[in-house]
mmCIF file of C-alpha atoms in Angstrom:
data_model
loop_
_atom_site.group_PDB
_atom_site.id
_atom_site.type_symbol
_atom_site.label_atom_id
_atom_site.label_comp_id
_atom_site.label_asym_id
_atom_site.label_seq_id
_atom_site.Cartn_x
_atom_site.Cartn_y
_atom_site.Cartn_z
ATOM 1 C CA UNK A 1 -57.983 -34.988 43.026
ATOM 2 C CA UNK A 2 -58.171 -31.313 43.835
ATOM 3 C CA UNK A 3 -55.060 -31.650 46.005
ATOM 4 C CA UNK A 4 -53.230 -33.366 43.173
ATOM 5 C CA UNK A 5 -54.138 -30.592 40.729
ATOM 6 C CA UNK A 6 -52.954 -27.954 43.205
ATOM 7 C CA UNK A 7 -49.632 -29.775 43.749
ATOM 8 C CA UNK A 8 -49.242 -30.241 40.011
ATOM 9 C CA UNK A 9 -49.961 -26.557 39.468
ATOM 10 C CA UNK A 10 -47.437 -25.634 42.217
ATOM 11 C CA UNK A 11 -44.810 -27.964 40.687
ATOM 12 C CA UNK A 12 -45.426 -26.448 37.253
ATOM 13 C CA UNK A 13 -45.067 -22.920 38.670
ATOM 14 C CA UNK A 14 -41.907 -23.984 40.509
ATOM 15 C CA UNK A 15 -40.449 -25.497 37.318
ATOM 16 C CA UNK A 16 -41.408 -22.367 35.339
ATOM 17 C CA UNK A 17 -39.761 -20.148 37.963
ATOM 18 C CA UNK A 18 -36.620 -22.324 37.904
ATOM 19 C CA UNK A 19 -36.544 -22.261 34.087
ATOM 20 C CA UNK A 20 -37.050 -18.478 34.071
ATOM 21 C CA UNK A 21 -34.258 -18.073 36.643
ATOM 22 C CA UNK A 22 -31.907 -20.157 34.500
ATOM 23 C CA UNK A 23 -32.820 -18.101 31.421
ATOM 24 C CA UNK A 24 -32.177 -14.866 33.337
ATOM 25 C CA UNK A 25 -28.775 -16.137 34.489
ATOM 26 C CA UNK A 26 -27.840 -17.129 30.930
ATOM 27 C CA UNK A 27 -28.997 -13.760 29.545
ATOM 28 C CA UNK A 28 -27.115 -11.827 32.249
ATOM 29 C CA UNK A 29 -23.984 -13.904 31.593
ATOM 30 C CA UNK A 30 -24.224 -13.253 27.835
ATOM 31 C CA UNK A 31 -24.721 -9.518 28.385
ATOM 32 C CA UNK A 32 -21.721 -9.414 30.750
ATOM 33 C CA UNK A 33 -19.591 -11.265 28.178
ATOM 34 C CA UNK A 34 -20.640 -8.845 25.423
ATOM 35 C CA UNK A 35 -19.862 -5.827 27.615
ATOM 36 C CA UNK A 36 -16.487 -7.288 28.617
ATOM 37 C CA UNK A 37 -15.661 -7.972 24.955
ATOM 38 C CA UNK A 38 -16.655 -4.426 23.984
ATOM 39 C CA UNK A 39 -14.413 -2.946 26.715
ATOM 40 C CA UNK A 40 -11.515 -5.155 25.609
ATOM 41 C CA UNK A 41 -11.889 -4.090 21.965
ATOM 42 C CA UNK A 42 -12.165 -0.401 22.889
ATOM 43 C CA UNK A 43 -9.164 -0.659 25.227
ATOM 44 C CA UNK A 44 -7.088 -2.262 22.453
ATOM 45 C CA UNK A 45 -8.156 0.480 20.020
ATOM 46 C CA UNK A 46 -7.196 3.274 22.457
ATOM 47 C CA UNK A 47 -3.825 1.612 22.984
ATOM 48 C CA UNK A 48 -2.931 1.842 19.271
ATOM 49 C CA UNK A 49 -4.405 5.250 18.422
ATOM 50 C CA UNK A 50 -1.161 7.066 19.271
ATOM 51 C CA UNK A 51 0.687 5.540 16.325
ATOM 52 C CA UNK A 52 0.126 6.116 12.647
ATOM 53 C CA UNK A 53 0.806 2.500 11.813
ATOM 54 C CA UNK A 54 -0.130 -0.461 14.012
ATOM 55 C CA UNK A 55 2.448 -3.221 14.369
ATOM 56 C CA UNK A 56 2.046 -6.664 15.837
ATOM 57 C CA UNK A 57 4.779 -7.624 18.249
ATOM 58 C CA UNK A 58 7.547 -9.278 16.291
ATOM 59 C CA UNK A 59 10.987 -10.550 16.993
ATOM 60 C CA UNK A 60 13.500 -7.746 16.519
ATOM 61 C CA UNK A 61 15.529 -9.881 14.128
ATOM 62 C CA UNK A 62 12.603 -10.058 11.663
ATOM 63 C CA UNK A 63 13.803 -6.784 10.143
ATOM 64 C CA UNK A 64 16.891 -7.086 7.977
ATOM 65 C CA UNK A 65 18.877 -4.152 6.640
ATOM 66 C CA UNK A 66 18.220 -3.441 2.970
ATOM 67 C CA UNK A 67 20.925 -1.394 1.216
ATOM 68 C CA UNK A 68 19.201 1.225 -0.943
ATOM 69 C CA UNK A 69 21.962 3.802 -1.209
ATOM 70 C CA UNK A 70 25.203 5.243 0.138
ATOM 71 C CA UNK A 71 25.833 8.327 2.251
ATOM 72 C CA UNK A 72 29.129 10.119 2.830
ATOM 73 C CA UNK A 73 29.908 12.489 5.697
ATOM 74 C CA UNK A 74 32.135 15.430 4.721
ATOM 75 C CA UNK A 75 33.659 17.960 7.127
ATOM 76 C CA UNK A 76 32.792 21.668 6.915
ATOM 77 C CA UNK A 77 36.194 22.174 5.208
ATOM 78 C CA UNK A 78 35.382 19.466 2.595
ATOM 79 C CA UNK A 79 37.387 16.527 3.976
ATOM 80 C CA UNK A 80 36.061 12.945 3.857
ATOM 81 C CA UNK A 81 34.949 11.713 7.298
ATOM 82 C CA UNK A 82 33.060 8.424 6.792
ATOM 83 C CA UNK A 83 30.719 6.523 4.500
ATOM 84 C CA UNK A 84 27.732 4.285 5.267
ATOM 85 C CA UNK A 85 25.238 2.117 3.404
ATOM 86 C CA UNK A 86 21.719 3.466 3.871
ATOM 87 C CA UNK A 87 18.243 2.067 3.998
ATOM 88 C CA UNK A 88 15.897 4.810 2.795
ATOM 89 C CA UNK A 89 12.693 5.748 4.621
ATOM 90 C CA UNK A 90 10.871 7.948 2.132
ATOM 91 C CA UNK A 91 7.193 7.171 2.709
ATOM 92 C CA UNK A 92 5.111 7.988 5.773
ATOM 93 C CA UNK A 93 4.903 4.291 6.672
ATOM 94 C CA UNK A 94 8.683 3.806 6.333
ATOM 95 C CA UNK A 95 9.428 6.957 8.356
ATOM 96 C CA UNK A 96 7.035 5.839 11.086
ATOM 97 C CA UNK A 97 8.614 2.366 11.265
ATOM 98 C CA UNK A 98 12.222 3.597 11.103
ATOM 99 C CA UNK A 99 14.517 1.338 13.107
ATOM 100 C CA UNK A 100 11.854 0.170 15.564
ATOM 101 C CA UNK A 101 12.110 -3.426 16.775
ATOM 102 C CA UNK A 102 15.604 -3.981 15.350
ATOM 103 C CA UNK A 103 18.128 -5.331 17.803
ATOM 104 C CA UNK A 104 21.281 -4.568 15.808
ATOM 105 C CA UNK A 105 22.761 -2.614 12.942
ATOM 106 C CA UNK A 106 26.266 -2.845 11.521
ATOM 107 C CA UNK A 107 28.633 0.097 12.067
ATOM 108 C CA UNK A 108 28.698 0.977 8.366
ATOM 109 C CA UNK A 109 24.884 1.054 8.097
ATOM 110 C CA UNK A 110 22.261 3.696 8.774
ATOM 111 C CA UNK A 111 18.667 4.698 8.167
ATOM 112 C CA UNK A 112 18.135 7.747 5.939
ATOM 113 C CA UNK A 113 14.817 9.584 6.307
ATOM 114 C CA UNK A 114 13.627 11.822 3.489
ATOM 115 C CA UNK A 115 10.795 14.268 4.206
ATOM 116 C CA UNK A 116 8.607 16.081 1.692
ATOM 117 C CA UNK A 117 9.369 19.537 3.102
ATOM 118 C CA UNK A 118 12.125 21.212 5.079
ATOM 119 C CA UNK A 119 10.592 21.959 8.458
ATOM 120 C CA UNK A 120 11.520 21.497 12.131
ATOM 121 C CA UNK A 121 11.553 17.747 12.803
ATOM 122 C CA UNK A 122 11.389 15.735 16.006
ATOM 123 C CA UNK A 123 12.136 12.055 16.599
ATOM 124 C CA UNK A 124 11.625 9.674 19.508
ATOM 125 C CA UNK A 125 12.964 6.230 20.371
ATOM 126 C CA UNK A 126 9.694 4.434 21.116
ATOM 127 C CA UNK A 127 10.112 0.700 20.382
ATOM 128 C CA UNK A 128 13.717 1.308 19.282
ATOM 129 C CA UNK A 129 15.981 -1.283 20.865
ATOM 130 C CA UNK A 130 19.390 0.146 19.910
ATOM 131 C CA UNK A 131 20.845 3.484 20.993
ATOM 132 C CA UNK A 132 21.425 5.838 18.080
ATOM 133 C CA UNK A 133 23.040 9.088 17.023
ATOM 134 C CA UNK A 134 20.286 11.086 15.297
ATOM 135 C CA UNK A 135 21.583 13.573 12.711
ATOM 136 C CA UNK A 136 19.292 16.299 11.311
ATOM 137 C CA UNK A 137 20.250 17.740 7.902
ATOM 138 C CA UNK A 138 18.848 20.759 6.018
ATOM 139 C CA UNK A 139 18.054 21.103 2.294
ATOM 140 C CA UNK A 140 21.636 22.281 1.638
ATOM 141 C CA UNK A 141 22.918 18.934 3.023
ATOM 142 C CA UNK A 142 24.354 20.680 6.097
ATOM 143 C CA UNK A 143 24.074 18.993 9.510
ATOM 144 C CA UNK A 144 22.020 21.286 11.764
ATOM 145 C CA UNK A 145 21.721 19.105 14.892
ATOM 146 C CA UNK A 146 23.116 15.850 16.307
ATOM 147 C CA UNK A 147 21.587 13.998 19.254
ATOM 148 C CA UNK A 148 24.210 11.524 20.475
ATOM 149 C CA UNK A 149 23.568 8.186 22.208
ATOM 150 C CA UNK A 150 19.792 8.465 22.478
ATOM 151 C CA UNK A 151 17.847 6.585 25.148
ATOM 152 C CA UNK A 152 16.353 3.316 23.889
ATOM 153 C CA UNK A 153 12.604 2.655 24.170
ATOM 154 C CA UNK A 154 12.022 6.290 25.150
ATOM 155 C CA UNK A 155 9.250 8.691 24.212
ATOM 156 C CA UNK A 156 11.580 11.619 24.900
ATOM 157 C CA UNK A 157 11.530 14.115 22.029
ATOM 158 C CA UNK A 158 14.724 14.764 20.042
ATOM 159 C CA UNK A 159 14.048 17.979 18.050
ATOM 160 C CA UNK A 160 16.042 19.266 15.081
ATOM 161 C CA UNK A 161 16.335 22.781 16.494
ATOM 162 C CA UNK A 162 16.267 24.130 12.907
ATOM 163 C CA UNK A 163 14.432 23.186 9.721
ATOM 164 C CA UNK A 164 15.545 19.814 8.329
ATOM 165 C CA UNK A 165 14.498 17.725 5.346
ATOM 166 C CA UNK A 166 16.749 14.705 6.018
ATOM 167 C CA UNK A 167 17.530 12.670 9.115
ATOM 168 C CA UNK A 168 20.296 10.074 9.407
ATOM 169 C CA UNK A 169 20.285 7.459 12.174
ATOM 170 C CA UNK A 170 23.507 5.596 12.929
ATOM 171 C CA UNK A 171 24.671 3.513 15.880
ATOM 172 C CA UNK A 172 25.357 5.437 19.086
ATOM 173 C CA UNK A 173 28.957 6.662 19.224
ATOM 174 C CA UNK A 174 29.390 6.766 15.442
ATOM 175 C CA UNK A 175 29.541 10.577 15.269
ATOM 176 C CA UNK A 176 32.191 10.754 17.998
ATOM 177 C CA UNK A 177 34.248 7.960 16.429
ATOM 178 C CA UNK A 178 34.362 9.686 13.028
ATOM 179 C CA UNK A 179 34.393 13.297 14.337
ATOM 180 C CA UNK A 180 31.073 14.165 12.691
ATOM 181 C CA UNK A 181 29.814 17.524 13.942
ATOM 182 C CA UNK A 182 27.123 20.096 13.319
ATOM 183 C CA UNK A 183 27.908 22.202 10.195
ATOM 184 C CA UNK A 184 29.509 19.175 8.497
ATOM 185 C CA UNK A 185 27.764 17.969 5.317
ATOM 186 C CA UNK A 186 26.398 14.844 3.722
ATOM 187 C CA UNK A 187 26.345 13.577 0.151
ATOM 188 C CA UNK A 188 24.053 10.659 -0.692
ATOM 189 C CA UNK A 189 22.845 8.612 -3.630
ATOM 190 C CA UNK A 190 20.274 5.902 -4.289
ATOM 191 C CA UNK A 191 21.414 2.530 -5.606
#
């Protein structure tokens, strides 16, 4: 009987040790999963901190042009050069989004950015799928800088070089095709 009690006690201790080992493994696995989840969430957060607005990946064709006005390019000697329909980016969210994720734009269309103050501006082409001519315009509606045929999907900076309150983005090559140059002017209106 004493032997039986000893074996029973040993079996109970063995079962308790096995149960404790299983519990430890489960706890360690749960802790590892929590830590991995925390790292994943933090990594995702760091990845989006560089942008003012966070966007989910979408098909480029989700964004359709919305005509909100018209813009005319006029030469420095007051001759008509060209006219486009414009989509207006007047809020911080709209300016941040710009033409990102769009895979096409018609020749007679453009994005018109309106800023609150005339100050040196700088644009980049991050998440922009189409090459553009970027036109910086001062408060007197005079073109102060044109960056032609910008690099798509680039974080390269395209500065205005002088204070600007407006920026016009058109398809790459548009300025050359219609002889639009620095010192030319724009006239625009909302619809």
